[in-house]
Short mmCIF file of C-alpha atoms and ligand atoms in Angstrom, two decimals:
data_model
loop_
_atom_site.label_atom_id
_atom_site.label_comp_id
_atom_site.label_asym_id
_atom_site.label_seq_id
_atom_site.Cartn_x
_atom_site.Cartn_y
_atom_site.Cartn_z
CA MET A 1 28.07 -1.84 1.45
CA PRO A 2 26.17 -2.17 -1.60
CA ILE A 3 23.54 -4.51 -0.27
CA PHE A 4 22.67 -6.32 -3.66
CA ARG A 5 26.13 -7.15 -4.72
CA ASN A 6 27.19 -10.74 -4.52
CA ALA A 7 23.52 -11.77 -4.75
CA ARG A 8 23.59 -15.67 -5.25
CA PHE A 9 20.90 -17.56 -7.05
CA GLU A 10 19.18 -20.08 -4.94
CA VAL A 11 15.96 -21.44 -6.51
CA SER A 12 13.25 -20.82 -9.25
CA ILE A 13 9.65 -21.87 -8.75
CA ALA A 14 6.78 -21.89 -11.26
CA LYS A 15 3.79 -22.51 -9.08
CA SER A 16 2.69 -20.75 -5.59
CA GLY A 17 2.38 -24.19 -4.09
CA ALA A 18 6.12 -24.55 -4.27
CA LEU A 19 7.41 -21.34 -2.71
CA PRO A 20 10.51 -22.17 -0.64
CA PRO A 21 10.26 -21.85 3.06
CA PRO A 22 10.24 -18.33 4.31
CA GLU A 23 13.89 -17.77 5.53
CA GLY A 24 15.01 -14.17 5.77
CA ALA A 25 13.34 -11.00 4.69
CA GLU A 26 12.19 -10.97 1.01
CA ILE A 27 12.39 -7.86 -1.18
CA ALA A 28 10.51 -8.49 -4.42
CA PHE A 29 11.23 -6.91 -7.84
CA ALA A 30 8.21 -6.79 -10.14
CA GLY A 31 7.42 -4.84 -13.38
CA ARG A 32 5.83 -5.12 -16.65
CA SER A 33 7.47 -7.38 -19.31
CA ASN A 34 10.36 -5.45 -20.93
CA ALA A 35 10.39 -2.67 -18.31
CA GLY A 36 13.91 -3.43 -17.41
CA LYS A 37 13.69 -5.44 -14.37
CA SER A 38 16.25 -8.05 -15.15
CA SER A 39 18.83 -5.28 -16.16
CA ALA A 40 17.97 -3.34 -13.01
CA ILE A 41 18.73 -6.48 -10.95
CA ASN A 42 22.00 -7.27 -12.76
CA THR A 43 23.10 -3.64 -12.40
CA LEU A 44 22.31 -3.53 -8.64
CA ALA A 45 23.85 -7.03 -8.33
CA ASP A 46 27.02 -5.83 -10.12
CA HIS A 47 26.68 -9.11 -12.14
CA THR A 48 25.99 -8.99 -15.99
CA ARG A 49 24.24 -12.40 -16.03
CA LEU A 50 22.49 -12.96 -12.69
CA ALA A 51 19.10 -12.24 -14.03
CA PHE A 52 18.28 -12.99 -17.89
CA VAL A 53 18.12 -9.93 -19.93
CA SER A 54 16.50 -10.21 -23.33
CA LYS A 55 15.10 -8.34 -26.34
CA THR A 56 12.23 -10.70 -26.48
CA PRO A 57 9.67 -9.60 -23.76
CA GLY A 58 8.11 -12.15 -21.35
CA ARG A 59 11.15 -14.09 -20.88
CA THR A 60 11.27 -14.21 -17.01
CA GLN A 61 8.54 -16.61 -16.26
CA LEU A 62 9.43 -17.97 -12.95
CA ILE A 63 9.85 -16.65 -9.40
CA ASN A 64 13.60 -16.57 -8.92
CA PHE A 65 15.19 -16.35 -5.41
CA PHE A 66 18.50 -14.67 -4.67
CA ARG A 67 20.42 -14.62 -1.35
CA LEU A 68 22.18 -11.30 -0.41
CA ASP A 69 25.06 -11.17 1.66
CA CYS A 70 23.08 -9.73 4.67
CA GLY A 71 20.86 -12.95 4.64
CA ALA A 72 17.86 -11.12 2.88
CA VAL A 73 16.41 -12.59 -0.33
CA LEU A 74 15.94 -10.72 -3.67
CA VAL A 75 12.99 -12.08 -5.41
CA ASP A 76 12.57 -11.72 -9.12
CA LEU A 77 8.87 -11.97 -10.03
CA PRO A 78 7.65 -12.74 -13.58
CA GLY A 79 7.07 -9.67 -15.86
CA TYR A 80 3.48 -9.07 -16.60
CA GLY A 81 1.54 -7.69 -19.20
CA TYR A 82 3.03 -9.17 -22.33
CA ALA A 83 0.34 -9.23 -25.01
CA LYS A 84 1.55 -12.28 -26.88
CA VAL A 85 1.36 -14.57 -23.99
CA PRO A 86 -1.71 -16.92 -24.19
CA GLU A 87 -4.66 -15.71 -21.90
CA ASN A 88 -4.53 -18.93 -19.73
CA ILE A 89 -0.75 -18.56 -19.08
CA ARG A 90 -1.23 -14.92 -18.36
CA ARG A 91 -3.93 -15.67 -15.74
CA GLN A 92 -1.68 -18.24 -14.21
CA TRP A 93 1.15 -15.93 -13.71
CA GLN A 94 -1.15 -13.18 -12.41
CA GLY A 95 -2.57 -15.70 -9.97
CA LEU A 96 0.92 -16.49 -8.85
CA LEU A 97 1.90 -12.84 -8.39
CA GLU A 98 -1.31 -12.07 -6.55
CA HIS A 99 -0.79 -14.88 -4.23
CA TYR A 100 2.80 -14.08 -3.67
CA LEU A 101 2.24 -10.24 -2.93
CA ARG A 102 -0.78 -10.72 -0.82
CA LYS A 103 0.12 -13.73 1.27
CA ARG A 104 3.93 -14.09 1.45
CA GLU A 105 4.67 -13.44 5.30
CA ASN A 106 8.26 -12.57 5.05
CA LEU A 107 7.95 -10.24 2.13
CA ILE A 108 8.95 -6.74 3.60
CA GLY A 109 8.90 -4.46 0.61
CA LEU A 110 8.30 -4.35 -3.30
CA VAL A 111 10.46 -2.71 -5.74
CA LEU A 112 8.20 -1.94 -8.86
CA ILE A 113 10.06 -1.37 -11.95
CA MET A 114 8.23 0.87 -14.46
CA ASP A 115 9.70 2.06 -18.02
CA SER A 116 9.91 5.83 -17.26
CA ARG A 117 8.33 6.37 -20.79
CA HIS A 118 5.22 4.35 -19.99
CA PRO A 119 4.62 4.52 -16.04
CA LEU A 120 1.65 3.23 -14.16
CA THR A 121 0.09 1.10 -16.58
CA PRO A 122 -3.20 -0.79 -15.44
CA LEU A 123 -1.27 -3.75 -14.39
CA ASP A 124 1.24 -1.75 -12.40
CA ARG A 125 -1.83 -0.28 -10.56
CA GLN A 126 -3.12 -3.71 -9.85
CA MET A 127 0.22 -4.83 -8.34
CA ILE A 128 0.01 -1.70 -6.04
CA ASP A 129 -3.55 -2.60 -5.14
CA TRP A 130 -2.64 -6.09 -4.18
CA PHE A 131 0.33 -5.09 -2.12
CA VAL A 132 -0.81 -1.68 -0.49
CA PRO A 133 -3.30 -3.41 2.02
CA GLY A 134 -0.57 -5.44 3.87
CA GLY A 135 0.72 -1.96 4.96
CA ARG A 136 4.36 -2.80 3.60
CA PRO A 137 6.33 -0.14 1.56
CA ILE A 138 6.67 -0.04 -2.35
CA HIS A 139 9.59 1.85 -4.11
CA VAL A 140 9.07 2.51 -7.74
CA LEU A 141 12.09 2.67 -10.06
CA LEU A 142 11.31 4.74 -13.21
CA THR A 143 13.82 3.09 -15.18
CA LYS A 144 15.54 3.79 -18.80
CA CYS A 145 15.52 7.47 -17.60
CA ASP A 146 18.44 7.70 -19.94
CA LYS A 147 16.01 7.85 -22.76
CA LEU A 148 14.33 10.94 -21.28
CA SER A 149 15.76 14.58 -21.35
CA ARG A 150 16.35 16.10 -18.10
CA ASN A 151 13.12 18.04 -18.11
CA GLU A 152 11.06 15.02 -19.23
CA ALA A 153 12.65 12.95 -16.44
CA ALA A 154 11.88 15.65 -13.81
CA ALA A 155 8.24 16.10 -15.00
CA THR A 156 7.63 12.29 -15.06
CA LEU A 157 9.01 12.01 -11.51
CA ALA A 158 6.91 14.74 -10.22
CA SER A 159 3.60 13.40 -11.97
CA VAL A 160 4.24 9.76 -10.72
CA ARG A 161 4.99 10.93 -7.30
CA ARG A 162 1.58 12.91 -7.33
CA GLU A 163 -0.30 9.92 -8.66
CA VAL A 164 1.19 7.25 -6.33
CA ALA A 165 0.33 9.64 -3.33
CA ALA A 166 -3.28 8.95 -4.14
CA LEU A 167 -2.78 5.20 -4.22
CA GLY A 168 -1.13 4.51 -0.89
CA PRO A 169 0.72 6.16 1.92
CA GLN A 170 4.08 4.07 1.65
CA ILE A 171 4.96 4.56 -1.94
CA SER A 172 8.26 6.36 -3.01
CA VAL A 173 9.41 6.96 -6.48
CA GLN A 174 12.91 7.55 -7.97
CA LEU A 175 14.55 7.68 -11.62
CA PHE A 176 16.91 4.89 -12.49
CA SER A 177 19.06 3.77 -15.34
CA SER A 178 20.82 0.53 -15.70
CA LEU A 179 22.61 1.66 -18.72
CA LYS A 180 23.90 4.83 -17.20
CA LYS A 181 24.01 3.41 -13.52
CA ILE A 182 21.70 6.29 -12.39
CA GLY A 183 19.88 5.92 -9.02
CA MET A 184 21.74 3.02 -7.61
CA GLU A 185 22.50 4.44 -4.38
CA GLU A 186 18.96 5.81 -3.81
CA VAL A 187 17.45 2.28 -4.19
CA GLU A 188 20.17 0.59 -1.96
CA HIS A 189 19.50 3.16 0.84
CA LYS A 190 15.76 2.65 0.52
CA VAL A 191 15.97 -1.21 0.69
CA ALA A 192 18.70 -0.84 3.47
CA GLY A 193 16.21 0.99 5.45
CA TRP A 194 13.44 -1.54 4.97
CA LEU A 195 15.91 -4.12 6.21
CA GLY A 196 16.98 -2.13 9.29
CA LEU A 197 20.74 -2.01 8.02
CA PRO A 198 22.68 1.06 8.81
CA SER A 199 22.98 3.11 5.90
CA ASP A 200 26.21 4.66 7.23
CA ASP A 201 27.71 1.64 5.49
CA LEU A 202 26.21 2.75 2.16
CA PRO A 203 27.85 5.39 -0.16
CA ALA A 204 26.19 8.82 0.21
CA ILE A 205 23.53 9.63 -2.56
CA PRO A 206 25.17 11.97 -4.84
CA THR A 207 23.55 15.56 -5.03
CA PRO A 208 22.15 16.74 -8.21
CA ALA A 209 25.13 18.89 -8.70
CA GLN A 210 27.65 16.05 -8.25
CA LEU A 211 25.71 14.09 -10.83
CA ARG A 212 25.85 16.81 -13.34
CA ALA A 213 29.57 17.21 -12.55
CA ALA A 214 29.92 13.38 -13.26
CA GLY A 215 28.08 13.99 -16.53
CA LYS A 216 24.87 11.77 -15.65
N1 LIG B 301 18.42 2.60 -22.75
C1 LIG B 301 17.94 1.61 -21.64
N2 LIG B 301 17.70 0.41 -22.01
C2 LIG B 301 17.33 -0.53 -21.01
C3 LIG B 301 17.68 -0.16 -19.58
N3 LIG B 301 17.17 -1.23 -18.94
C4 LIG B 301 16.70 -2.24 -19.79
N4 LIG B 301 16.89 -1.79 -21.13
C5 LIG B 301 16.60 -2.62 -22.24
O1 LIG B 301 15.34 -3.03 -22.31
C6 LIG B 301 15.04 -4.31 -22.77
C7 LIG B 301 14.31 -5.33 -21.59
O2 LIG B 301 15.17 -5.19 -20.55
P1 LIG B 301 15.11 -6.46 -19.58
O3 LIG B 301 15.95 -6.07 -18.29
O4 LIG B 301 15.41 -7.85 -20.27
O5 LIG B 301 13.54 -6.38 -18.96
P2 LIG B 301 12.63 -7.19 -18.19
O6 LIG B 301 11.77 -6.37 -17.47
O7 LIG B 301 13.51 -7.98 -17.40
O8 LIG B 301 11.82 -8.04 -19.33
P3 LIG B 301 11.21 -9.65 -19.21
O9 LIG B 301 12.05 -10.41 -18.33
O10 LIG B 301 11.15 -9.92 -20.68
O11 LIG B 301 9.85 -9.33 -18.68
C8 LIG B 301 16.59 -4.78 -23.11
O12 LIG B 301 16.63 -4.61 -24.64
C9 LIG B 301 17.36 -3.92 -22.19
O13 LIG B 301 18.69 -3.70 -22.86
C10 LIG B 301 17.92 1.28 -19.29
O14 LIG B 301 18.18 1.54 -18.21
N5 LIG B 301 18.21 2.09 -20.32
MG1 LIG B 302 13.38 -10.19 -16.92
#
């Protein structure tokens, strides 16, 4: 069962004081503005307009909560690092992110979206630093991997894996593309594991040979 399918919008909030009561395990999606976070959520949810996708960076300015069929919650955090946002607003968003990542008791894991062409920016490292002390896992999606050659993608994956190994013990990394739907099963398996859902119900992760045969 693809766990993100049928995600239903529940609520949006703009201030940490207004967080909804913690009901069900939360899986947060975070990423630099324009990294492809909304596209990844829409692709995983199999819903073209669940999360807003735009060509103008910095559009997701709220924390959006989506309920999954299994009862868990997908949390879409505001994109960070967009240069044209005024400093005071940027500080306010970062405060909201820090509060949520450090303090949210039912937050069990973080999916961190990075553009595979610009991984591990200083703010990505900041998110990792805020989250790692809680001991909960982080799964990095190196998205837009359709824009890299096969060799570039493999080299990026290896170097990001090497770098995050030094930042915390619970950080995993994979390639992803919303455009080509690459890497969906891998992230579904990972998050199902966090939620303690049986991964027998999930489709098997295709082997590299199967992916090549499918032209991906
Ligand atoms: N080629 C390619 N383009 C992508 C992919 N994912 C997203 N994009 C493009 O990248 C741009 C930003 O995508 P969004 O999903 O809106 O990014 P976001 O991280 O949600 O951005 P903000 O909400 O603005 O912070 C859009 O033009 C998308 O079409 C992908 O896997 N491959
Ligand atoms: Mg977005």
